[in-house]
mmCIF file of C-alpha atoms in Angstrom:
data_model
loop_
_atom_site.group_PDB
_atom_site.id
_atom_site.type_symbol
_atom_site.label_atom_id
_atom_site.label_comp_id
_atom_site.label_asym_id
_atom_site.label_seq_id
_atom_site.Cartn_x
_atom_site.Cartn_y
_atom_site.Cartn_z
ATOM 1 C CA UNK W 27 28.207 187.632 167.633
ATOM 2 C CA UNK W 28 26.343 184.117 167.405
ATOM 3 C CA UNK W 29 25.381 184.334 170.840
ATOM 4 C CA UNK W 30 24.347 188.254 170.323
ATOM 5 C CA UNK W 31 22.442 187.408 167.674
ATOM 6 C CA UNK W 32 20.211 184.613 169.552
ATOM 7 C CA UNK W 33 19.888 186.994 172.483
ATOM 8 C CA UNK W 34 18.397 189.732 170.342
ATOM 9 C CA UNK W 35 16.139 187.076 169.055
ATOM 10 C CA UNK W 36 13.672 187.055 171.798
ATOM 11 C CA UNK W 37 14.605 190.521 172.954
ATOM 12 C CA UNK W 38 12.139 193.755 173.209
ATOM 13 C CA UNK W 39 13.385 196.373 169.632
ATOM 14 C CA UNK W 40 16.344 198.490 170.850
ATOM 15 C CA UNK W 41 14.725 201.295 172.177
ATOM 16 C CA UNK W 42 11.646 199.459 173.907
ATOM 17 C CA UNK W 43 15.017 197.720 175.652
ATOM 18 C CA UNK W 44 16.347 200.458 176.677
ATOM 19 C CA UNK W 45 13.120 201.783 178.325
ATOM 20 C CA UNK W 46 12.803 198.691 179.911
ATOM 21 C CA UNK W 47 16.046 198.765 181.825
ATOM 22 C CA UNK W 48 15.723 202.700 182.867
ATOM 23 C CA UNK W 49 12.324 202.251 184.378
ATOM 24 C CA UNK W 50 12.715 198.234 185.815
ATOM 25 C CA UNK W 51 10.314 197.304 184.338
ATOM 26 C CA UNK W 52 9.449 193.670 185.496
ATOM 27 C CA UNK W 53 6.726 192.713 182.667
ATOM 28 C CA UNK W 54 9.031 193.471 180.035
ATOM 29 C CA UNK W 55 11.840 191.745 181.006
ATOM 30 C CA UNK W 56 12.473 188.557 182.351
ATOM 31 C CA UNK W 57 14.345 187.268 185.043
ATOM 32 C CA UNK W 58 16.537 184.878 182.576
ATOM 33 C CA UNK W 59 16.722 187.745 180.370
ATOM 34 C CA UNK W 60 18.205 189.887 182.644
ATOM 35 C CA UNK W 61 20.483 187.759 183.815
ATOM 36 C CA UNK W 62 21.436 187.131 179.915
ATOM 37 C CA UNK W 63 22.047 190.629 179.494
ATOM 38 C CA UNK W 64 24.126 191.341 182.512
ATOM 39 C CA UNK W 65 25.994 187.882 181.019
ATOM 40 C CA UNK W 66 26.483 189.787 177.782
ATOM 41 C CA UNK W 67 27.262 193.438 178.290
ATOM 42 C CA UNK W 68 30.229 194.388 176.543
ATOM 43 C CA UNK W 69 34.075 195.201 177.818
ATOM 44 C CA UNK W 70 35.300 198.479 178.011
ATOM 45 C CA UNK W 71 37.767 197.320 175.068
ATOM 46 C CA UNK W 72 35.462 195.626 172.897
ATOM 47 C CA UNK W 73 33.062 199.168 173.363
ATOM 48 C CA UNK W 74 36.186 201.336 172.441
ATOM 49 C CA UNK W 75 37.140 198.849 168.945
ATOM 50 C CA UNK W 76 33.171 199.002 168.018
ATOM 51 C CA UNK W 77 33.780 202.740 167.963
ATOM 52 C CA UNK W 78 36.603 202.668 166.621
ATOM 53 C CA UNK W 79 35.702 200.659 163.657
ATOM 54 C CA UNK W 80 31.880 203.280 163.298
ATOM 55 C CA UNK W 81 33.812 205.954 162.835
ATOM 56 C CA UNK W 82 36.876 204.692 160.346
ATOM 57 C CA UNK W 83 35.014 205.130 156.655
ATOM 58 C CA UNK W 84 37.137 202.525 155.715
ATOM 59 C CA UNK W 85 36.038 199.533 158.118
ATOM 60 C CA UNK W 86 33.469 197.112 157.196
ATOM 61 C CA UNK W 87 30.047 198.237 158.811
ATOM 62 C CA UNK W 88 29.221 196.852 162.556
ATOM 63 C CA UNK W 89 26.241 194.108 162.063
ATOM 64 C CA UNK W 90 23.353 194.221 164.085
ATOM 65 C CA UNK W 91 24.592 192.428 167.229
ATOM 66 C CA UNK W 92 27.388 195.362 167.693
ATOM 67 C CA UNK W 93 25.053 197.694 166.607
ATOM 68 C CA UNK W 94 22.928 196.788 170.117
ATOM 69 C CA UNK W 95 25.464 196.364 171.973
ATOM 70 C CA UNK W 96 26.647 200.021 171.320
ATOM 71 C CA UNK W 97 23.237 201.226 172.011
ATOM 72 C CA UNK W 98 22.956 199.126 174.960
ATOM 73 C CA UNK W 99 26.316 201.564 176.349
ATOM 74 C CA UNK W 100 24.938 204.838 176.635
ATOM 75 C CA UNK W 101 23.350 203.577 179.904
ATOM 76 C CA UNK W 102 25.224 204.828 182.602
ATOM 77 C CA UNK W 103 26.647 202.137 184.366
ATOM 78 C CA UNK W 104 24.500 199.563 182.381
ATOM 79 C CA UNK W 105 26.124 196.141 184.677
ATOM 80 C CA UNK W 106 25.671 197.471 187.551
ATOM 81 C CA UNK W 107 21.704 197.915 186.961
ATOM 82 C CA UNK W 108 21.464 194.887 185.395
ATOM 83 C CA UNK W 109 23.251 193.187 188.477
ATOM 84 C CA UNK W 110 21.058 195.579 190.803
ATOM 85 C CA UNK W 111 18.169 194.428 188.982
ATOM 86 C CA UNK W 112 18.710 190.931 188.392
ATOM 87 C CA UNK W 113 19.798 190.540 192.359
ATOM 88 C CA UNK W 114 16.813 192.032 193.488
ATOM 89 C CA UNK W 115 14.510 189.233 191.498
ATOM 90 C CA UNK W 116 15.758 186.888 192.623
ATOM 91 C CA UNK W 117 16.914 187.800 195.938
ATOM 92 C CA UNK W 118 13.935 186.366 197.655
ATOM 93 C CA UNK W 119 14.524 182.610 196.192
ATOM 94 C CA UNK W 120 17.663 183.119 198.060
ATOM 95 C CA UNK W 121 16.546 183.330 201.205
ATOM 96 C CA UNK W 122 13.967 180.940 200.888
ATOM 97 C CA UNK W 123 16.582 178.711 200.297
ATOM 98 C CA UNK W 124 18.404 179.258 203.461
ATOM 99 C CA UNK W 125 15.184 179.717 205.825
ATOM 100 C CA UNK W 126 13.586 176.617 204.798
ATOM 101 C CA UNK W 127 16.232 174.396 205.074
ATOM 102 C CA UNK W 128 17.327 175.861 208.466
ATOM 103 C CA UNK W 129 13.667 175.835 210.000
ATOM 104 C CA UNK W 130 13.776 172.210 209.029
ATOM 105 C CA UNK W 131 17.089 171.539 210.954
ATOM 106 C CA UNK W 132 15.350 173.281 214.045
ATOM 107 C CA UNK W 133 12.805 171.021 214.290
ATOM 108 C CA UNK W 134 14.583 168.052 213.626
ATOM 109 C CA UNK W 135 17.018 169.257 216.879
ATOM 110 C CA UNK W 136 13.913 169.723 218.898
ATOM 111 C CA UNK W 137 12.312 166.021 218.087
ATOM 112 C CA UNK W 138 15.724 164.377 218.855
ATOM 113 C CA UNK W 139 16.016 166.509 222.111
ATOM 114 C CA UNK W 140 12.164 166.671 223.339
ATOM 115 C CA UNK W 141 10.606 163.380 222.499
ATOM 116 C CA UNK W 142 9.827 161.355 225.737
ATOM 117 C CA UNK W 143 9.452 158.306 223.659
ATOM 118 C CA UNK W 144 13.069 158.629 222.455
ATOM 119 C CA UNK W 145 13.848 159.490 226.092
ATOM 120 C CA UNK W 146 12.382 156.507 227.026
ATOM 121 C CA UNK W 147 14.046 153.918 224.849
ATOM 122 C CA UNK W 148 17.535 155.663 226.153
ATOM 123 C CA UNK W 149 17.133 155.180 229.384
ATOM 124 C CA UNK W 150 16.150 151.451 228.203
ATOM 125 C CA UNK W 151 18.944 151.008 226.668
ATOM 126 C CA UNK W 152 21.397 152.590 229.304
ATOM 127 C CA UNK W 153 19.820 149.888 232.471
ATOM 128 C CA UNK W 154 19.880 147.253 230.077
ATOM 129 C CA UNK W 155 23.811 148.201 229.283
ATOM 130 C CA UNK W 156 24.229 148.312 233.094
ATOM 131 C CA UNK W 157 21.952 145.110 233.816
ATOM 132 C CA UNK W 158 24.322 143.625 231.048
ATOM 133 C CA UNK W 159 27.646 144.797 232.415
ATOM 134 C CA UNK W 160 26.987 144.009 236.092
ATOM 135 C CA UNK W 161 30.144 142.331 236.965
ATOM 136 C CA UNK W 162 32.140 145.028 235.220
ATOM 137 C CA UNK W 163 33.024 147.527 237.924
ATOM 138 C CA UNK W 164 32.707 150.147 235.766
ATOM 139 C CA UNK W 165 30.690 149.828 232.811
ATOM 140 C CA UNK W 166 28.298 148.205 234.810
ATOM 141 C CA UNK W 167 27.671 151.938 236.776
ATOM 142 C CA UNK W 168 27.512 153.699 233.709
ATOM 143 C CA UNK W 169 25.706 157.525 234.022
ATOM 144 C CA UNK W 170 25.575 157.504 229.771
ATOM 145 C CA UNK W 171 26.928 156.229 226.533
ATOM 146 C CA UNK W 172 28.207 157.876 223.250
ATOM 147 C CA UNK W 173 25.620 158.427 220.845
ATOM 148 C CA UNK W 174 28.106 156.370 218.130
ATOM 149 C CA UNK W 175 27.011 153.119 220.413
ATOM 150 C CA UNK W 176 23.275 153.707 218.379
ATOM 151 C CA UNK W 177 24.356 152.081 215.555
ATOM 152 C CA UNK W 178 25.719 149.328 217.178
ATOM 153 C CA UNK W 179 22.534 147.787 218.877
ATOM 154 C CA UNK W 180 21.171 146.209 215.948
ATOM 155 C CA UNK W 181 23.965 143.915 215.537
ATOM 156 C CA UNK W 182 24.498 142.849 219.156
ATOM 157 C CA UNK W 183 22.237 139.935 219.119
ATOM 158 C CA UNK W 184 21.712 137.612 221.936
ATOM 159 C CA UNK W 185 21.775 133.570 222.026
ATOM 160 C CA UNK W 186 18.083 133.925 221.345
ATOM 161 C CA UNK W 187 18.828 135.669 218.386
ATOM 162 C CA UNK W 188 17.012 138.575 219.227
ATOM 163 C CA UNK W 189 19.149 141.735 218.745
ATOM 164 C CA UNK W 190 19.399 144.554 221.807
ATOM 165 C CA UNK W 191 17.956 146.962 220.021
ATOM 166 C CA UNK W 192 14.779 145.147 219.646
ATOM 167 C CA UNK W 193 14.912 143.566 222.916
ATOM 168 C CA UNK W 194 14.990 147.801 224.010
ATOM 169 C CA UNK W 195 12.041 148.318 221.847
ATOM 170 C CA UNK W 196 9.553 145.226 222.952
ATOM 171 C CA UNK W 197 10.505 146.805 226.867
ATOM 172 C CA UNK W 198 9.285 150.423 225.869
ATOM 173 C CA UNK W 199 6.124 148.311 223.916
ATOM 174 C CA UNK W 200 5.135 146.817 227.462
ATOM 175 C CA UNK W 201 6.220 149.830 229.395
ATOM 176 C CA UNK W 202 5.034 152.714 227.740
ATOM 177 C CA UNK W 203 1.510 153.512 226.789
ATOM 178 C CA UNK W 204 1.687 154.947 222.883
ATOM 179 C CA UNK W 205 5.020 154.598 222.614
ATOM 180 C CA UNK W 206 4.938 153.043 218.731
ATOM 181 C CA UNK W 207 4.358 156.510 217.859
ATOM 182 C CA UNK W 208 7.957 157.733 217.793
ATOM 183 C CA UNK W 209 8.399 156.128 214.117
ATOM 184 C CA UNK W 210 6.392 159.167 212.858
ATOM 185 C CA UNK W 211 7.348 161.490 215.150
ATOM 186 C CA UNK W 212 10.968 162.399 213.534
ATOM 187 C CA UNK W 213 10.052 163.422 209.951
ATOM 188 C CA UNK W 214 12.521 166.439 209.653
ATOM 189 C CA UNK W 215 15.054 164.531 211.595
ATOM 190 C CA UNK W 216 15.091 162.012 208.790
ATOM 191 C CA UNK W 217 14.531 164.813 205.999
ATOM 192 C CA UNK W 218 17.671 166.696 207.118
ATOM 193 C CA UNK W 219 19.891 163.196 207.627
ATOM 194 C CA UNK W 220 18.226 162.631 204.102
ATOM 195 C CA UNK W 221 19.444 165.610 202.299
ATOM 196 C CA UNK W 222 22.588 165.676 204.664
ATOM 197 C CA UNK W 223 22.229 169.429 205.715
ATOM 198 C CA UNK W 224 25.344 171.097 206.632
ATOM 199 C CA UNK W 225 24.707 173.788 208.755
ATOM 200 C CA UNK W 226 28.030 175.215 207.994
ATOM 201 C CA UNK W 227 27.218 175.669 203.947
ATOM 202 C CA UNK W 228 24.176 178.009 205.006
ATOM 203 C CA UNK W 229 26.473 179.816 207.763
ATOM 204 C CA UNK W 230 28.703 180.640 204.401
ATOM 205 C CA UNK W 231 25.595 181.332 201.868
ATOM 206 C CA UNK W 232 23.808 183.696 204.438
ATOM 207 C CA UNK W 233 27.010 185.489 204.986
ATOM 208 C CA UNK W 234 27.465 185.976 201.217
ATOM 209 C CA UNK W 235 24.277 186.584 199.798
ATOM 210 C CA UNK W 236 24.235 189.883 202.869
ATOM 211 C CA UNK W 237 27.622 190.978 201.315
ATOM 212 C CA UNK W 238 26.083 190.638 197.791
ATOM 213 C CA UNK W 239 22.965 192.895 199.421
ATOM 214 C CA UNK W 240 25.259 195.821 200.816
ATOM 215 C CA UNK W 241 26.978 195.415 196.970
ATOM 216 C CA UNK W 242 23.625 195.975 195.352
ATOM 217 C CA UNK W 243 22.494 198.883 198.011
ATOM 218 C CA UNK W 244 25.920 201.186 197.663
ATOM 219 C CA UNK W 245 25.904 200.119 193.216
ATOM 220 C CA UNK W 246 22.064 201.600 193.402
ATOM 221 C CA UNK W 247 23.526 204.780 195.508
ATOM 222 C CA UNK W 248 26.091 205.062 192.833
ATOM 223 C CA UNK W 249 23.438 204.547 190.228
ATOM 224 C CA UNK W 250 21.262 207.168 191.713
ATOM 225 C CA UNK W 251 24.318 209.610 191.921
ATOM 226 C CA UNK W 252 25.260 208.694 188.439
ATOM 227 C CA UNK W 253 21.617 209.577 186.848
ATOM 228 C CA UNK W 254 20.622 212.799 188.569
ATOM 229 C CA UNK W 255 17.330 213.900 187.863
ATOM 230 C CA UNK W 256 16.532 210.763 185.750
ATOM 231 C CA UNK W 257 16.858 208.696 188.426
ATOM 232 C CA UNK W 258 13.269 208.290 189.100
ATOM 233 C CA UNK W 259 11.869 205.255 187.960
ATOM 234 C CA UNK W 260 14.980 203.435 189.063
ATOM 235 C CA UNK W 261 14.620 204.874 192.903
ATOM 236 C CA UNK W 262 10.649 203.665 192.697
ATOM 237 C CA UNK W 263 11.936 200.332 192.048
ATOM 238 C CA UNK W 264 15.109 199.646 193.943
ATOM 239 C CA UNK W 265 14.482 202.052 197.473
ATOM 240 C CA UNK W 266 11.417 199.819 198.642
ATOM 241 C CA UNK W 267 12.929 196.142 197.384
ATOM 242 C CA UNK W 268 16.106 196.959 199.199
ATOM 243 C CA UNK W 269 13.853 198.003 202.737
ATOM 244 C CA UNK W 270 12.133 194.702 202.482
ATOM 245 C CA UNK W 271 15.314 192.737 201.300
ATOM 246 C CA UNK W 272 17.201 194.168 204.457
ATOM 247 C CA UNK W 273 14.362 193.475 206.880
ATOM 248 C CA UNK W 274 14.412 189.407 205.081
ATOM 249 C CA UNK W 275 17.641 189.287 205.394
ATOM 250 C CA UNK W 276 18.025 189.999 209.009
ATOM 251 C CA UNK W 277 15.452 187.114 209.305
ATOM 252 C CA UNK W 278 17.341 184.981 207.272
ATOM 253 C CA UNK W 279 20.889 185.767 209.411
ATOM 254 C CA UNK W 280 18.051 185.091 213.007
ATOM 255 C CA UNK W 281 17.144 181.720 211.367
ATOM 256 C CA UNK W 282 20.840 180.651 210.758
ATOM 257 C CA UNK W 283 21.745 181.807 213.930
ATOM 258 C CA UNK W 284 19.216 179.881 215.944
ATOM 259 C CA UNK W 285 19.835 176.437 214.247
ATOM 260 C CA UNK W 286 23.475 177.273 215.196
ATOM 261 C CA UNK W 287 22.310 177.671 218.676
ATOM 262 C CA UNK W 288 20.241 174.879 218.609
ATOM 263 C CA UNK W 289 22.742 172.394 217.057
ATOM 264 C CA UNK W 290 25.058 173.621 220.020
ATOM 265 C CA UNK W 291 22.788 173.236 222.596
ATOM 266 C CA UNK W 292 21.326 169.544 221.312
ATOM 267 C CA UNK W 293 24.800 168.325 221.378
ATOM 268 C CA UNK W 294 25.782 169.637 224.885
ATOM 269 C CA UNK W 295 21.899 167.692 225.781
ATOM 270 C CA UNK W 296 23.341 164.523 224.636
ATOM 271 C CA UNK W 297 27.250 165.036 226.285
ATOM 272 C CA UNK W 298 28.863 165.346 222.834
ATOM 273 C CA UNK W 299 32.819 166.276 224.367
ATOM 274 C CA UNK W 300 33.352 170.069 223.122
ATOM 275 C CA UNK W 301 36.111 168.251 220.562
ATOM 276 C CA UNK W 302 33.850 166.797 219.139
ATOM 277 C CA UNK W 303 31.130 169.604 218.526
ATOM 278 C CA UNK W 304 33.621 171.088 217.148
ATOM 279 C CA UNK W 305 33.981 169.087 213.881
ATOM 280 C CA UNK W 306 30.926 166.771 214.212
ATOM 281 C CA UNK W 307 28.615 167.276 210.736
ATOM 282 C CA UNK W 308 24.525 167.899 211.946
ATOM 283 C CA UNK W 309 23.706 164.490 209.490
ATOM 284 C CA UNK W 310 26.091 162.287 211.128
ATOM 285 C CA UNK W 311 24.966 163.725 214.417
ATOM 286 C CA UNK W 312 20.838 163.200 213.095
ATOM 287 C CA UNK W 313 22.124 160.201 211.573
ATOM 288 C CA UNK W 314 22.580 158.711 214.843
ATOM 289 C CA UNK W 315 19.009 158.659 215.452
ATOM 290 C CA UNK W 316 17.597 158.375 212.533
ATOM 291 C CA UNK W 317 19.041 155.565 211.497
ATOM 292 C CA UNK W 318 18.725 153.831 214.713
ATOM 293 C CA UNK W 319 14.877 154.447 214.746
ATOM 294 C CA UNK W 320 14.358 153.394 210.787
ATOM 295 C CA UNK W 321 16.338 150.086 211.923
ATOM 296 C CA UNK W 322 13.986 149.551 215.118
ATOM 297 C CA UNK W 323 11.120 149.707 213.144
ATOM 298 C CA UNK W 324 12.283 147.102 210.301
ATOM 299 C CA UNK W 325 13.269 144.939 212.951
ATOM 300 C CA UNK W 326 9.892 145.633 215.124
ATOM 301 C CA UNK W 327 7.389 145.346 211.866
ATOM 302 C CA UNK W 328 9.188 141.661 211.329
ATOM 303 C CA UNK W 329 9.437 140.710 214.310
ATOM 304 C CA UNK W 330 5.657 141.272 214.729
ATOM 305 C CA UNK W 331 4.917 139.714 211.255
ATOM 306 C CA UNK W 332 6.830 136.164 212.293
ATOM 307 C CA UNK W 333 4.665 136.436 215.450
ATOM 308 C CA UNK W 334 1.612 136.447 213.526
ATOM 309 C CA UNK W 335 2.985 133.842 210.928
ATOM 310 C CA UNK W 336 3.858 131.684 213.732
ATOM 311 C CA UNK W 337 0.457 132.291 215.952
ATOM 312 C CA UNK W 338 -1.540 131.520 212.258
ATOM 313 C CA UNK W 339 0.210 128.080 212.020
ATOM 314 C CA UNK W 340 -0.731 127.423 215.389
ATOM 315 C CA UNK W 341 -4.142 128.203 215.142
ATOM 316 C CA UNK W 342 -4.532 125.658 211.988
ATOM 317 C CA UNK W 343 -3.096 122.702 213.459
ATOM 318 C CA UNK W 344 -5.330 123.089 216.456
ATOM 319 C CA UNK W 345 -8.477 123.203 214.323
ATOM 320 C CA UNK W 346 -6.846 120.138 212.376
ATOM 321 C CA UNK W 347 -6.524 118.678 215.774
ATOM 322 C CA UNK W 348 -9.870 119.559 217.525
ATOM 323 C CA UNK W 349 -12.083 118.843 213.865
ATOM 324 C CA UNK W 350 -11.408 115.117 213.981
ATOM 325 C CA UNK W 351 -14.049 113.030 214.872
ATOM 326 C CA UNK W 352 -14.286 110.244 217.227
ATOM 327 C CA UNK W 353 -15.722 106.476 216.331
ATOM 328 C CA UNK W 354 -14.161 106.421 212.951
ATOM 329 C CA UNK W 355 -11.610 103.440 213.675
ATOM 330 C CA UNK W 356 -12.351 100.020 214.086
ATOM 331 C CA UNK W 357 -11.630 99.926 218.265
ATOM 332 C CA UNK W 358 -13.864 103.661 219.605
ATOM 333 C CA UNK W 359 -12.371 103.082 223.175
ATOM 334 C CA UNK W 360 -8.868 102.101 222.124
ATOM 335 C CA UNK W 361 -8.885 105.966 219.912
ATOM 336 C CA UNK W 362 -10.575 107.764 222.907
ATOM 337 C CA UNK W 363 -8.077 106.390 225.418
ATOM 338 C CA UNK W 364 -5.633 107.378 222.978
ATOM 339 C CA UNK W 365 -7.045 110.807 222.443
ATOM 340 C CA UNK W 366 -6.481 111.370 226.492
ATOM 341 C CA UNK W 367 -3.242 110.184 226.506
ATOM 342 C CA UNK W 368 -2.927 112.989 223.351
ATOM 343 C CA UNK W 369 -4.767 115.729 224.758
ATOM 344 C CA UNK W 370 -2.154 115.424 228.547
ATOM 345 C CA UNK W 371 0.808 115.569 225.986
ATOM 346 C CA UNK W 372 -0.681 118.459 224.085
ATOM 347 C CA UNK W 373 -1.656 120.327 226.974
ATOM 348 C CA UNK W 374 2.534 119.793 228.174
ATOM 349 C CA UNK W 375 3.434 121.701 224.949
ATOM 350 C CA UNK W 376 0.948 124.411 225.324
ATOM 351 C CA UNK W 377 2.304 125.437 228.797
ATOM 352 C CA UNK W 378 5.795 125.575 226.382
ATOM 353 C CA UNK W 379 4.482 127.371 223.848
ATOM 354 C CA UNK W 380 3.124 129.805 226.056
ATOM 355 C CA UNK W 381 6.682 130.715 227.335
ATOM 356 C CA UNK W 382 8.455 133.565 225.038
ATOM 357 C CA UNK W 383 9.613 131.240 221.545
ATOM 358 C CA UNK W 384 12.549 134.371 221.526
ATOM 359 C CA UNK W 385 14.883 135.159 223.915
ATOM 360 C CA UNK W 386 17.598 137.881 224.418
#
């Protein structure tokens, strides 16, 4: 009765209620408190004691909360309208929350399968594999690799310290014109590895929120049947929401179905064995990438910044070197022979420095 009582609280008067439900009417009655009423609508049994105890003289008198609930009942089939109704609100949120999320997992498919940057640094790191296993009869002839071996390139360093992956990404630098501009060209690869989309949950929410539609379309039949000639403000609002909530729901079931589709097809792109589509989650599979291009471009952005660093440091200890002046010492021609002798051994570690300071 507690919870009664607080609902009546910001309720419409009993009557104006009642109105409100018959005709759907959407300014009276919020979502939430639709959804509270359909919460609270009372049991056949607790209907039949309320009675019960109105018409025994001798029972204490119902309080107010009973009182509405009773009145509440002579709607015919008051929880299914109120489920009807409340379904139909917010039936649209629903979808929205399926097609957004699965338009996002379509385009993150198509930038992992149709970016010729990421194409690029592949085939990169396939011939350098090869170049790497040359005296391996096999794996030295490779055709491919697993997409697993992704993760595994930042750690395989070489005895310059300079890891494969990186190595891979200074080759596609030199090689191919623009090609920096794949770390911004995957942003709903990494949103959906982000929020770990499962494209099975969506497969299961579609599927149930269309049962919950044909549920809502044969309870308004039954309402309609139910109400006769009184059904008119109730066909106004349900007959048009449920045309447009079938035609948004076949859109919804499209959208599912082509990320399906495309998942399928992106994995059979990058020779994923058919065991392994089978049970192979889309983040782990996005993940692949995704984390292998967030790593590249750490490593690239500080690999770049020690290059400056080390370039700045040079630069200030050959204008330390080139501002000193001549004649200062006691012996002019004994500092300018030495300054010769200098400038042959500076000029020796130049043509060093000039070679790569980092090697694979």
């Amino acid at each position: 009765n507690a919870e009664y009582m607080g609902m009546l609280a910001n309720m419409p008067p009993p009557a104006a209620l009642k109105a409100a439900i018959v005709a759907m009417n959407d300014d009276v009655l919020t979502i939430s408190d639709v959804e509270q009423l359909k919460a609270n609508v009372a049991t056949a049994e607790e209907l039949e004691l309320m009675r019960a105890t109105l018409a025994d003289p001798d029972a204490p008198e119902l309080d107010n909360a009973d009182k509405f609930l009773l009145e509440l009942a002579e709607l015919p089939l008051l929880a299914e309208r109120l489920s009807v109704w409340a379904f139909l609100r917010s039936f649209d949120e629903a979808v929205t929350d399926i097609v957004k999320p699965t338009r996002i997992i379509r385009e993150a498919l198509d930038e992992v399968s149709k970016c010729p940057q990421l194409h690029f640094l592949l085939s990169a790191i396939l011939a350098i594999g090869n170049f790497l296993n040359g005296g391996h009869a096999k794996r030295g002839q490779a055709d491919g690799f697993q997409i697993d071996v992704l993760a595994k390139l930042g750690g395989t360093k070489g005895t310059g310290g300079m890891s494969l992956l990186l190595f891979a990404v200074y080759f596609c630098v030199q090689s191919y014109d623009d090609w920096l501009s794949i770390f911004n060209a995957f942003p709903s690869a990494i949103e959906a590895t982000r929020l770990s989309y499962d494209i099975g949950y969506f497969v299961g929410t579609s599927s149930a929120l269309a049962t919950q539609l044909r549920r809502a379309a044969d309870a308004s039949e039954r309402i309609i049947a139910s109400a006769g000639a009184s059904a008119g403000n109730f066909k106004l609002y349900v007959e048009p929401k449920l045309i447009k909530a079938r035609q948004n729901m076949d859109a919804c079931a499209a959208s599912v179905a082509g990320a399906v589709a495309a998942f399928e097809s992106t994995m059979i792109y990058y020779g994923v064995p058919a065991a392994q589509r089978a049970k192979m989650p889309l983040a782990q599979f996005l993940g692949h990438f995704a984390a292998m291009l967030t790593e590249a471009k750490h490593e690239y952005n500080a690999e770049e910044q020690r290059r400056a660093q080390a370039q700045r440091k040079k630069a200030a200890k050959e204008t330390k070197k080139t501002g000193k002046r001549i004649g200062e010492t006691a012996d002019p021609v004994a500092e300018i022979s030495d300054n010769v002798r200098k400038g042959k051994s500076n000029r020796r570690r130049e043509r060093e420095i000039a070679r790569p300071t980092r090697l694979f």
